[in-house]
Tab-separated table of C-alpha atoms and ligand atoms in Angstrom:
chain	number	residue	atom	x	y	z
A	1477	UNK	CA	0.000	0.000	0.000
A	1478	UNK	CA	1.371	3.440	-0.871
A	1479	UNK	CA	1.508	6.092	1.759
A	1480	UNK	CA	-1.402	7.877	0.073
A	1481	UNK	CA	-3.512	4.700	0.024
A	1482	UNK	CA	-2.771	4.233	3.729
A	1483	UNK	CA	-3.949	7.774	4.434
A	1484	UNK	CA	-7.126	7.217	2.388
A	1485	UNK	CA	-7.829	4.033	4.358
A	1486	UNK	CA	-7.223	5.825	7.667
A	1487	UNK	CA	-9.572	8.637	6.638
A	1488	UNK	CA	-12.245	6.228	5.351
A	1489	UNK	CA	-12.383	4.540	8.767
A	1490	UNK	CA	-13.340	7.890	10.292
A	1491	UNK	CA	-16.099	8.679	7.784
A	1492	UNK	CA	-18.386	6.019	9.221
A	1493	UNK	CA	-20.053	3.302	7.138
A	1494	UNK	CA	-22.571	5.708	5.573
A	1495	UNK	CA	-20.079	8.486	5.043
A	1496	UNK	CA	-18.695	9.848	1.807
A	1497	UNK	CA	-16.044	12.525	1.336
A	1498	UNK	CA	-15.415	14.957	-1.524
A	1499	UNK	CA	-11.916	16.457	-1.777
A	1500	UNK	CA	-11.271	18.683	-4.815
A	1501	UNK	CA	-7.817	19.947	-5.656
A	1502	UNK	CA	-7.148	23.701	-6.004
A	1503	UNK	CA	-8.468	25.710	-8.947
A	1504	UNK	CA	-6.178	27.400	-11.435
A	1505	UNK	CA	-6.060	31.130	-10.733
A	1506	UNK	CA	-5.863	33.728	-13.492
A	1507	UNK	CA	-3.166	36.397	-13.083
A	1508	UNK	CA	-4.059	38.589	-16.019
A	1509	UNK	CA	-5.615	37.864	-19.418
A	1510	UNK	CA	-4.664	34.302	-20.285
A	1511	UNK	CA	-1.746	33.989	-17.847
A	1512	UNK	CA	-2.312	32.032	-14.646
A	1513	UNK	CA	-0.490	32.223	-11.322
A	1514	UNK	CA	1.886	29.261	-10.994
A	1515	UNK	CA	-0.323	26.290	-10.188
A	1516	UNK	CA	-0.229	24.831	-6.673
A	1517	UNK	CA	-2.347	21.784	-5.827
A	1518	UNK	CA	-4.575	21.680	-2.750
A	1519	UNK	CA	-2.748	20.301	0.280
A	1520	UNK	CA	-5.610	18.054	1.514
A	1521	UNK	CA	-6.037	16.551	-1.936
A	1522	UNK	CA	-2.293	16.021	-2.341
A	1523	UNK	CA	-2.053	14.420	1.099
A	1524	UNK	CA	-4.501	11.735	-0.025
A	1525	UNK	CA	-3.342	11.241	-3.625
A	1526	UNK	CA	0.160	12.619	-4.271
A	1527	UNK	CA	-1.371	13.944	-7.515
A	1528	UNK	CA	-0.462	17.454	-8.679
A	1529	UNK	CA	-2.601	18.028	-11.802
A	1530	UNK	CA	-5.379	20.640	-11.696
A	1531	UNK	CA	-9.091	19.846	-12.373
A	1532	UNK	CA	-9.070	16.777	-10.167
A	1533	UNK	CA	-11.324	15.619	-7.349
A	1534	UNK	CA	-11.232	12.598	-5.051
A	1535	UNK	CA	-14.384	10.944	-3.738
A	1536	UNK	CA	-13.849	8.510	-0.891
A	1537	UNK	CA	-16.482	6.371	0.824
A	1538	UNK	CA	-16.590	4.959	4.327
A	1539	UNK	CA	-15.943	1.443	3.042
A	1540	UNK	CA	-12.659	2.649	1.564
A	1541	UNK	CA	-13.849	2.861	-2.053
A	1542	UNK	CA	-12.197	5.665	-4.018
A	1543	UNK	CA	-13.092	7.471	-7.239
A	1544	UNK	CA	-10.747	9.994	-8.821
A	1545	UNK	CA	-11.929	12.531	-11.359
A	1546	UNK	CA	-9.019	13.835	-13.447
A	1547	UNK	CA	-8.268	15.494	-16.752
A	1548	UNK	CA	-8.733	13.151	-19.701
A	1549	UNK	CA	-5.923	12.488	-22.138
A	1550	UNK	CA	-6.118	15.113	-24.904
A	1551	UNK	CA	-3.339	15.346	-27.453
A	1552	UNK	CA	-4.028	18.953	-28.371
A	1553	UNK	CA	-4.164	20.178	-24.758
A	1554	UNK	CA	-1.070	18.147	-23.907
A	1555	UNK	CA	0.814	19.848	-26.776
A	1556	UNK	CA	-0.036	23.227	-25.206
A	1557	UNK	CA	-0.077	22.544	-21.475
A	1558	UNK	CA	1.907	19.350	-20.955
A	1559	UNK	CA	1.442	15.728	-20.010
A	1560	UNK	CA	-1.738	14.483	-18.376
A	1561	UNK	CA	-1.900	11.197	-16.510
A	1562	UNK	CA	-5.460	10.499	-17.640
A	1563	UNK	CA	-8.067	8.291	-15.935
A	1564	UNK	CA	-6.933	5.052	-17.545
A	1565	UNK	CA	-3.395	5.236	-16.130
A	1566	UNK	CA	-4.550	6.847	-12.861
A	1567	UNK	CA	-5.973	3.629	-11.422
A	1568	UNK	CA	-2.608	1.854	-11.401
A	1569	UNK	CA	-0.491	4.965	-10.814
A	1570	UNK	CA	-2.461	6.289	-7.830
A	1571	UNK	CA	-4.068	3.084	-6.542
A	1572	UNK	CA	-7.648	4.378	-6.697
A	1573	UNK	CA	-10.522	1.984	-7.435
A	1574	UNK	CA	-12.021	4.019	-10.251
A	1575	UNK	CA	-10.860	7.002	-12.290
A	1576	UNK	CA	-13.144	9.048	-14.525
A	1577	UNK	CA	-12.703	12.117	-16.733
A	1578	UNK	CA	-13.231	15.355	-14.814
A	1579	UNK	CA	-15.951	16.346	-17.286
A	1580	UNK	CA	-18.152	13.609	-15.798
A	1581	UNK	CA	-17.963	14.906	-12.235
A	1582	UNK	CA	-21.142	16.993	-12.296
A	1583	UNK	CA	-23.205	14.149	-13.716
A	1584	UNK	CA	-21.743	11.429	-11.481
A	1585	UNK	CA	-21.616	13.140	-8.092
A	1586	UNK	CA	-25.353	12.978	-7.282
A	1587	UNK	CA	-25.379	9.203	-7.821
A	1588	UNK	CA	-22.318	8.813	-5.608
A	1589	UNK	CA	-24.053	10.769	-2.822
A	1590	UNK	CA	-27.285	8.792	-3.034
A	1591	UNK	CA	-28.187	6.609	-0.034
A	1592	UNK	CA	-25.357	7.976	2.118
A	1593	UNK	CA	-25.877	9.214	5.659
A	1594	UNK	CA	-23.263	11.970	5.785
A	1595	UNK	CA	-21.377	13.940	3.164
A	1596	UNK	CA	-17.981	15.256	4.270
A	1597	UNK	CA	-16.110	18.035	2.506
A	1598	UNK	CA	-13.680	20.799	3.525
A	1599	UNK	CA	-15.891	23.670	4.741
A	1600	UNK	CA	-13.553	26.637	4.737
A	1601	UNK	CA	-10.898	26.096	2.106
A	1602	UNK	CA	-12.623	25.695	-1.265
A	1603	UNK	CA	-14.589	28.732	-2.344
A	1604	UNK	CA	-17.960	27.781	-3.765
A	1605	UNK	CA	-17.753	24.111	-2.809
A	1606	UNK	CA	-20.630	24.250	-0.311
A	1607	UNK	CA	-22.895	25.647	-3.049
A	1608	UNK	CA	-21.806	22.890	-5.432
A	1609	UNK	CA	-22.539	20.248	-2.791
A	1610	UNK	CA	-25.986	21.819	-2.330
A	1611	UNK	CA	-26.533	21.512	-6.077
A	1612	UNK	CA	-25.607	17.822	-6.065
A	1613	UNK	CA	-27.792	17.183	-3.019
A	1614	UNK	CA	-30.706	18.939	-4.755
A	1615	UNK	CA	-30.382	16.391	-7.556
A	1616	UNK	CA	-30.419	13.549	-5.036
A	1617	UNK	CA	-33.551	15.042	-3.407
A	1618	UNK	CA	-35.235	15.115	-6.788
A	1619	UNK	CA	-34.911	11.344	-6.829
A	1620	UNK	CA	-36.340	10.769	-3.354
A	1621	UNK	CA	-39.695	9.921	-4.936
A	1622	UNK	CA	-37.912	7.090	-6.736
A	1623	UNK	CA	-36.655	5.715	-3.416
A	1624	UNK	CA	-33.300	7.486	-3.176
A	1625	UNK	CA	-32.099	8.596	0.274
A	1626	UNK	CA	-30.419	11.963	0.596
A	1627	UNK	CA	-27.572	12.462	3.121
A	1628	UNK	CA	-29.005	14.232	6.161
A	1629	UNK	CA	-25.689	15.294	7.633
A	1630	UNK	CA	-22.758	17.314	6.446
A	1631	UNK	CA	-19.372	17.145	8.152
A	1632	UNK	CA	-16.335	19.398	7.931
A	1633	UNK	CA	-13.616	17.178	6.495
A	1634	UNK	CA	-10.977	19.642	7.728
A	1635	UNK	CA	-11.612	18.464	11.289
A	1636	UNK	CA	-10.544	14.916	10.388
A	1637	UNK	CA	-7.745	15.759	7.979
A	1638	UNK	CA	-6.273	18.514	10.158
A	1639	UNK	CA	-5.775	16.037	12.991
A	1640	UNK	CA	-4.133	13.555	10.613
A	1641	UNK	CA	-1.861	16.191	9.081
A	1642	UNK	CA	-0.824	17.601	12.450
A	1643	UNK	CA	1.349	14.578	13.249
A	1644	UNK	CA	3.924	14.093	10.499
A	1645	UNK	CA	5.020	10.631	9.411
A	1646	UNK	CA	8.594	9.609	8.557
A	1647	UNK	CA	8.087	10.345	4.850
A	1648	UNK	CA	6.924	13.875	5.605
A	1649	UNK	CA	9.684	14.548	8.132
A	1650	UNK	CA	12.246	13.344	5.579
A	1651	UNK	CA	10.966	15.848	3.025
A	1652	UNK	CA	10.823	18.659	5.559
A	1653	UNK	CA	14.406	17.887	6.594
A	1654	UNK	CA	15.484	18.188	2.958
A	1655	UNK	CA	13.504	21.389	2.415
A	1656	UNK	CA	15.100	22.817	5.565
A	1657	UNK	CA	18.592	21.914	4.363
A	1658	UNK	CA	18.030	23.608	0.993
A	1659	UNK	CA	16.652	26.742	2.626
A	1660	UNK	CA	19.580	26.854	5.045
A	1661	UNK	CA	22.010	26.752	2.119
A	1662	UNK	CA	20.030	29.560	0.476
A	1663	UNK	CA	20.428	31.756	3.564
A	1664	UNK	CA	24.157	31.063	3.609
A	1665	UNK	CA	24.402	32.119	-0.035
A	1666	UNK	CA	22.601	35.381	0.729
A	1667	UNK	CA	24.836	36.165	3.725
A	1668	UNK	CA	27.938	35.493	1.668
A	1669	UNK	CA	26.747	37.602	-1.257
A	1670	UNK	CA	26.086	40.538	1.040
A	1671	UNK	CA	29.574	40.312	2.600
A	1672	UNK	CA	31.251	39.852	-0.792
A	1673	UNK	CA	29.547	42.740	-2.552
A	1674	UNK	CA	30.011	45.182	0.323
A	1675	UNK	CA	33.682	44.213	0.669
A	1676	UNK	CA	34.066	44.968	-3.046
A	1677	UNK	CA	32.371	48.354	-2.583
A	1678	UNK	CA	29.378	47.410	-4.729
A	1679	UNK	CA	25.841	48.749	-4.542
A	1680	UNK	CA	23.937	45.907	-2.818
A	1681	UNK	CA	20.166	45.812	-3.053
A	1682	UNK	CA	17.618	43.591	-1.345
A	1683	UNK	CA	16.889	41.918	-4.677
A	1684	UNK	CA	20.515	40.772	-5.032
A	1685	UNK	CA	20.078	38.737	-1.863
A	1686	UNK	CA	16.668	37.454	-2.942
A	1687	UNK	CA	18.257	36.268	-6.189
A	1688	UNK	CA	20.657	34.096	-4.177
A	1689	UNK	CA	17.744	32.503	-2.319
A	1690	UNK	CA	15.812	31.734	-5.497
A	1691	UNK	CA	18.932	30.382	-7.156
A	1692	UNK	CA	19.565	27.881	-4.374
A	1693	UNK	CA	15.915	26.800	-4.173
A	1694	UNK	CA	15.696	25.918	-7.858
A	1695	UNK	CA	19.289	24.706	-8.106
A	1696	UNK	CA	18.432	22.164	-5.420
A	1697	UNK	CA	15.206	21.008	-7.057
A	1698	UNK	CA	12.728	22.810	-4.816
A	1699	UNK	CA	9.691	23.898	-6.821
A	1700	UNK	CA	9.100	27.362	-5.347
A	1701	UNK	CA	9.408	29.589	-2.290
A	1702	UNK	CA	6.998	28.355	0.374
A	1703	UNK	CA	5.801	31.973	0.878
A	1704	UNK	CA	6.726	35.460	-0.275
A	1705	UNK	CA	10.381	36.059	0.568
A	1706	UNK	CA	11.100	38.809	3.087
A	1707	UNK	CA	14.476	40.465	2.526
A	1708	UNK	CA	14.463	43.568	4.694
A	1709	UNK	CA	17.454	45.891	4.899
A	1710	UNK	CA	17.868	48.200	7.890
A	1711	UNK	CA	14.660	49.555	9.407
A	1712	UNK	CA	12.552	47.661	6.841
A	1713	UNK	CA	12.984	44.709	9.216
A	1714	UNK	CA	10.487	46.369	11.557
A	1715	UNK	CA	7.751	45.802	8.937
A	1716	UNK	CA	6.680	42.251	9.709
A	1717	UNK	CA	5.350	41.428	6.242
A	1718	UNK	CA	7.882	43.454	4.242
A	1719	UNK	CA	8.711	41.824	0.878
A	1720	UNK	CA	12.051	41.705	-0.900
A	1721	UNK	CA	12.283	44.961	-2.805
A	1722	UNK	CA	15.050	47.292	-4.024
A	1723	UNK	CA	16.231	49.125	-0.902
A	1724	UNK	CA	20.017	49.489	-0.498
A	1725	UNK	CA	21.764	47.070	1.851
A	1726	UNK	CA	24.272	49.186	3.765
A	1727	UNK	CA	27.336	48.348	5.838
A	1728	UNK	CA	26.552	48.980	9.498
A	1729	UNK	CA	22.905	47.913	9.114
A	1730	UNK	CA	21.222	44.593	9.714
A	1731	UNK	CA	19.439	42.501	7.097
A	1732	UNK	CA	16.490	40.319	8.075
A	1733	UNK	CA	15.727	37.476	5.662
A	1734	UNK	CA	12.628	35.336	6.205
A	1735	UNK	CA	12.521	32.995	3.224
A	1736	UNK	CA	12.428	29.277	2.536
A	1737	UNK	CA	11.486	26.788	-0.130
A	1738	UNK	CA	8.707	24.320	-0.726
A	1739	UNK	CA	9.967	20.897	-1.752
A	1740	UNK	CA	7.590	18.277	-3.152
A	1741	UNK	CA	4.649	19.907	-1.425
A	1742	UNK	CA	6.355	20.549	1.957
A	1743	UNK	CA	7.310	23.942	3.344
A	1744	UNK	CA	10.259	25.178	5.304
A	1745	UNK	CA	10.429	28.554	7.063
A	1746	UNK	CA	13.700	30.199	8.150
A	1747	UNK	CA	14.581	33.656	9.383
A	1748	UNK	CA	18.093	34.899	9.934
A	1749	UNK	CA	19.191	38.419	10.798
A	1750	UNK	CA	22.785	39.353	10.051
A	1751	UNK	CA	24.957	42.449	9.730
A	1752	UNK	CA	25.133	43.441	6.058
A	1753	UNK	CA	28.938	43.591	6.090
A	1754	UNK	CA	29.413	40.707	8.514
A	1755	UNK	CA	30.203	42.703	11.679
A	1756	UNK	CA	27.602	43.373	14.376
A	1757	UNK	CA	27.795	46.740	16.091
A	1758	UNK	CA	27.599	46.691	19.892
A	1759	UNK	CA	23.881	47.514	20.215
A	1760	UNK	CA	22.994	45.174	17.324
A	1761	UNK	CA	24.872	42.346	19.000
A	1762	UNK	CA	23.259	43.054	22.388
A	1763	UNK	CA	19.773	42.922	20.937
A	1764	UNK	CA	20.621	39.898	18.780
A	1765	UNK	CA	21.879	37.929	21.770
A	1766	UNK	CA	18.654	38.602	23.667
A	1767	UNK	CA	16.595	37.227	20.767
A	1768	UNK	CA	18.899	34.230	20.420
A	1769	UNK	CA	18.673	33.486	24.150
A	1770	UNK	CA	14.887	33.687	23.909
A	1771	UNK	CA	14.928	31.245	21.007
A	1772	UNK	CA	17.128	28.856	22.989
A	1773	UNK	CA	14.662	29.014	25.879
A	1774	UNK	CA	11.787	28.304	23.476
A	1775	UNK	CA	13.652	25.372	21.925
A	1776	UNK	CA	14.284	23.883	25.373
A	1777	UNK	CA	10.526	24.142	26.040
A	1778	UNK	CA	9.632	22.272	22.813
A	1779	UNK	CA	9.250	18.664	23.905
A	1780	UNK	CA	6.540	16.030	24.187
A	1781	UNK	CA	4.059	16.706	26.950
A	1782	UNK	CA	4.659	20.462	26.872
A	1783	UNK	CA	1.880	22.787	25.686
A	1784	UNK	CA	2.067	24.623	22.338
A	1785	UNK	CA	2.199	27.891	24.286
A	1786	UNK	CA	5.160	26.846	26.465
A	1787	UNK	CA	7.857	27.843	23.926
A	1788	UNK	CA	6.145	31.223	23.505
A	1789	UNK	CA	5.969	31.811	27.248
A	1790	UNK	CA	9.625	30.798	27.639
A	1791	UNK	CA	10.682	33.177	24.849
A	1792	UNK	CA	8.643	36.084	26.203
A	1793	UNK	CA	10.169	35.721	29.688
A	1794	UNK	CA	13.687	36.070	28.234
A	1795	UNK	CA	12.713	38.951	25.922
A	1796	UNK	CA	11.071	40.809	28.808
A	1797	UNK	CA	14.236	40.534	30.919
A	1798	UNK	CA	16.356	41.609	27.924
A	1799	UNK	CA	14.220	44.680	27.266
A	1800	UNK	CA	14.774	45.759	30.876
A	1801	UNK	CA	18.500	44.935	30.850
A	1802	UNK	CA	19.059	46.970	27.666
A	1803	UNK	CA	17.049	49.913	28.923
A	1804	UNK	CA	14.503	49.631	26.121
A	1805	UNK	CA	11.888	49.326	28.847
A	1806	UNK	CA	12.376	51.608	31.817
A	1807	UNK	CA	13.112	49.811	35.087
A	1808	UNK	CA	11.555	52.677	37.009
A	1809	UNK	CA	8.213	51.851	35.374
A	1810	UNK	CA	8.402	48.059	35.394
A	1811	UNK	CA	9.329	46.292	38.579
A	1812	UNK	CA	10.450	43.028	37.012
A	1813	UNK	CA	10.377	40.861	33.903
A	1814	UNK	CA	7.301	39.139	35.361
A	1815	UNK	CA	5.627	42.543	35.540
A	1816	UNK	CA	6.561	43.243	31.891
A	1817	UNK	CA	4.946	39.932	30.929
A	1818	UNK	CA	1.820	40.454	33.028
A	1819	UNK	CA	1.168	43.938	31.616
A	1820	UNK	CA	2.299	42.913	28.117
A	1821	UNK	CA	4.630	45.908	28.076
A	1822	UNK	CA	6.878	43.915	25.722
A	1823	UNK	CA	4.137	43.919	23.065
A	1824	UNK	CA	5.206	47.070	21.130
A	1825	UNK	CA	8.536	45.292	20.509
A	1826	UNK	CA	7.283	41.713	20.142
A	1827	UNK	CA	3.801	41.547	18.647
A	1828	UNK	CA	3.616	38.073	17.098
A	1829	UNK	CA	3.506	34.519	18.355
A	1830	UNK	CA	6.668	32.460	18.727
A	1831	UNK	CA	5.554	29.793	16.296
A	1832	UNK	CA	2.975	28.034	14.188
A	1833	UNK	CA	2.447	24.534	12.843
A	1834	UNK	CA	4.358	23.869	9.650
A	1835	UNK	CA	3.920	21.114	7.085
A	1836	UNK	CA	2.501	21.182	3.583
A	1837	UNK	CA	1.326	24.723	4.293
A	1838	UNK	CA	3.806	27.103	5.869
A	1839	UNK	CA	1.151	28.039	8.414
A	1840	UNK	CA	-0.093	24.506	8.578
A	1841	UNK	CA	-3.466	23.228	9.674
A	1842	UNK	CA	-4.194	21.789	13.101
A	1843	UNK	CA	-6.042	23.061	16.120
A	1844	UNK	CA	-3.960	24.913	18.695
A	1845	UNK	CA	-6.370	23.760	21.405
A	1846	UNK	CA	-6.063	20.339	23.058
A	1847	UNK	CA	-9.136	18.525	21.696
A	1848	UNK	CA	-10.060	16.678	24.897
A	1849	UNK	CA	-9.910	19.880	26.939
A	1850	UNK	CA	-11.565	22.463	24.739
A	1851	UNK	CA	-14.532	22.742	27.120
A	1852	UNK	CA	-12.262	24.018	29.894
A	1853	UNK	CA	-12.642	27.661	28.894
A	1854	UNK	CA	-11.741	30.631	31.057
A	1855	UNK	CA	-12.241	34.292	30.261
A	1856	UNK	CA	-9.850	37.160	30.854
A	1857	UNK	CA	-9.615	40.786	29.864
A	1858	UNK	CA	-6.545	41.568	27.756
A	1859	UNK	CA	-4.281	44.110	29.474
A	1860	UNK	CA	-3.641	46.139	26.304
A	1861	UNK	CA	-6.671	45.877	24.021
A	1862	UNK	CA	-9.366	45.501	26.668
A	1863	UNK	CA	-10.794	42.600	24.609
A	1864	UNK	CA	-12.299	39.636	26.374
A	1865	UNK	CA	-10.175	36.609	25.489
A	1866	UNK	CA	-11.379	33.050	25.927
A	1867	UNK	CA	-8.460	30.848	26.924
A	1868	UNK	CA	-8.695	27.132	26.288
A	1869	UNK	CA	-5.973	24.639	27.204
A	1870	UNK	CA	-3.307	24.771	24.548
A	1871	UNK	CA	-2.343	21.749	22.479
A	1872	UNK	CA	-0.113	19.174	24.125
A	1873	UNK	CA	2.940	18.551	21.933
A	1874	UNK	CA	3.471	14.992	20.699
A	1875	UNK	CA	6.280	13.399	18.665
A	1876	UNK	CA	5.818	14.154	14.959
A	1877	UNK	CA	4.232	17.577	15.414
A	1878	UNK	CA	6.194	20.230	13.515
A	1879	UNK	CA	6.329	23.893	14.460
A	1880	UNK	CA	8.437	26.977	13.954
A	1881	UNK	CA	10.301	28.715	16.771
A	1882	UNK	CA	10.655	32.360	15.785
A	1883	UNK	CA	11.027	35.014	18.461
A	1884	UNK	CA	12.004	38.542	17.495
A	1885	UNK	CA	12.334	42.135	18.647
A	1886	UNK	CA	11.377	45.129	16.519
A	1887	UNK	CA	12.359	48.558	17.798
A	1888	UNK	CA	10.676	51.371	15.928
A	1889	UNK	CA	11.892	54.852	16.838
A	1890	UNK	CA	10.118	55.410	20.146
A	1891	UNK	CA	10.518	58.272	22.634
A	1892	UNK	CA	12.308	57.031	25.736
A	1893	UNK	CA	14.013	54.143	23.953
A	1894	UNK	CA	17.792	54.559	23.531
A	1895	UNK	CA	18.477	55.741	19.982
A	1896	UNK	CA	21.137	53.088	19.464
A	1897	UNK	CA	18.312	50.544	19.084
A	1898	UNK	CA	16.048	52.579	16.820
A	1899	UNK	CA	15.220	50.864	13.559
A	1900	UNK	CA	16.619	47.469	14.566
A	1901	UNK	CA	14.433	44.489	13.705
A	1902	UNK	CA	15.657	41.020	14.604
A	1903	UNK	CA	13.963	37.649	14.182
A	1904	UNK	CA	15.513	34.205	14.379
A	1905	UNK	CA	13.387	31.332	13.064
A	1906	UNK	CA	13.964	27.601	12.852
A	1907	UNK	CA	11.690	24.656	12.131
A	1908	UNK	CA	11.353	21.930	14.750
A	1909	UNK	CA	9.840	18.465	14.849
A	1910	UNK	CA	8.886	17.156	18.270
A	1911	UNK	CA	10.788	13.943	19.041
A	1912	UNK	CA	10.500	11.353	21.852
A	1913	UNK	CA	12.580	13.462	24.204
A	1914	UNK	CA	12.732	17.001	22.842
A	1915	UNK	CA	12.809	18.357	19.329
A	1916	UNK	CA	14.885	18.131	16.175
A	1917	UNK	CA	15.750	21.399	14.434
A	1918	UNK	CA	15.526	20.980	10.665
A	1919	UNK	CA	17.076	24.275	9.634
A	1920	UNK	CA	20.362	24.625	11.460
A	1921	UNK	CA	22.456	24.209	8.294
A	1922	UNK	CA	22.787	27.994	8.471
A	1923	UNK	CA	24.576	29.403	11.522
A	1924	UNK	CA	22.595	31.201	14.160
A	1925	UNK	CA	25.168	32.262	16.788
A	1926	UNK	CA	26.436	35.788	16.153
A	1927	UNK	CA	30.095	34.676	16.165
A	1928	UNK	CA	29.390	31.900	13.673
A	1929	UNK	CA	27.552	34.278	11.319
A	1930	UNK	CA	30.437	36.748	11.536
A	1931	UNK	CA	32.963	33.981	10.824
A	1932	UNK	CA	31.160	32.831	7.657
A	1933	UNK	CA	30.823	36.387	6.386
A	1934	UNK	CA	34.385	37.382	7.290
A	1935	UNK	CA	35.722	34.465	5.283
A	1936	UNK	CA	33.721	35.631	2.270
A	1937	UNK	CA	34.716	39.297	2.659
A	1938	UNK	CA	38.387	38.385	2.895
A	1939	UNK	CA	38.177	36.327	-0.281
A	1940	UNK	CA	36.553	39.221	-2.181
B	858	LIG	N1	7.343	33.406	6.952
B	858	LIG	C1	6.132	33.453	7.624
B	858	LIG	C2	6.301	33.186	9.038
B	858	LIG	O1	7.392	33.225	9.551
B	858	LIG	O2	5.381	32.838	9.696
B	859	MN	MN1	9.175	32.872	8.437
B	860	MN	MN1	7.085	31.252	10.480
């Protein structure tokens, strides 16, 4: 049995005997006129089939029966758009019971839904799917007078698939390890290019560094960046969703790069912050070492049995102390790091979470609440926004769960904050898989300690 057939069987067991599931792949998306955005399959569909062609849909029943709708062979279309597997070859290639041309989907779906108790489909990820399901069910209802039974229940397939996808198997971890290694090499290339060009007195731009990333991704066989690459020179690093653009990369400033590849459907996600010319200034190094220490604390808290929020809490405690030690927060106004945490005084400098699930999607699916404990809700008023927040027990980490660990500090020019820190934005991000006794970092092929970054860049500058 292939890994995809095993996943289909595992899902079928959860659909119940009268259940049937519909999982379409992603649509093609027009960019302008007759040009499309690069095609990316749907992650749920790919998880169950390993099939990357557009215009495909999997139908799976509770007894394990599977029907794939896919593009038919068509010589003319294949001359223009490329090879199609076609339904005839799909049965053997993908291990499905039946494969039919995608053009038959509309006509066949109502019959497949007939006499089923529950129809499952992803509720929130496929625009227009709920309306299409309604249309198919309307056709089943029209046959009730001929004895057909119409499914009375609808279930959100995401709930089942998200739980399956949350715990990665060995095949997935292997791919994520490889994606992480490629992305780490890409970051190294960008660091080296920055040092080399500045040592040679050249005009370095953010796009020069982005070019190094893209080169390494494709050179290594990765299909695409897993998300829009952030290459932020100087104060641009304080814009969390800044994109690689054309700003000059100057000696004496930091560069924040948050970029990583997708390999065979699996994402990686790395951030490194380094001095453009390879030498940290004193204040840069001080702030960097606080962020690195916070990441180390978060990594130590990433282990089975811990809660998803534990790494975040560990990171925030270290950042809060660092903000006081560096005088970015005023000791006369904040009694202790615990006080900084309780009042969320760190928030103007650290406004995002310390991590997220990662897998096929860079921000991968999976509930952040522990399923067996979601009823244990408690309410609190947020210290800053005044919003009422409902806290539910956070997810308990288990081996095979994959998450990023990405603390940062972003110091916009702020009255009362020492000017030496103004405009510094630092984030350090690695990808971790929870193991039996801790976690494995998948992205440490690129150095993270300040001395190690300086050593790599010095070597490159000296060779220039
Ligand atoms: N690159 C997106 C993130 O770090 O979450
Ligand atoms: Mn990132
Ligand atoms: Mn991330």
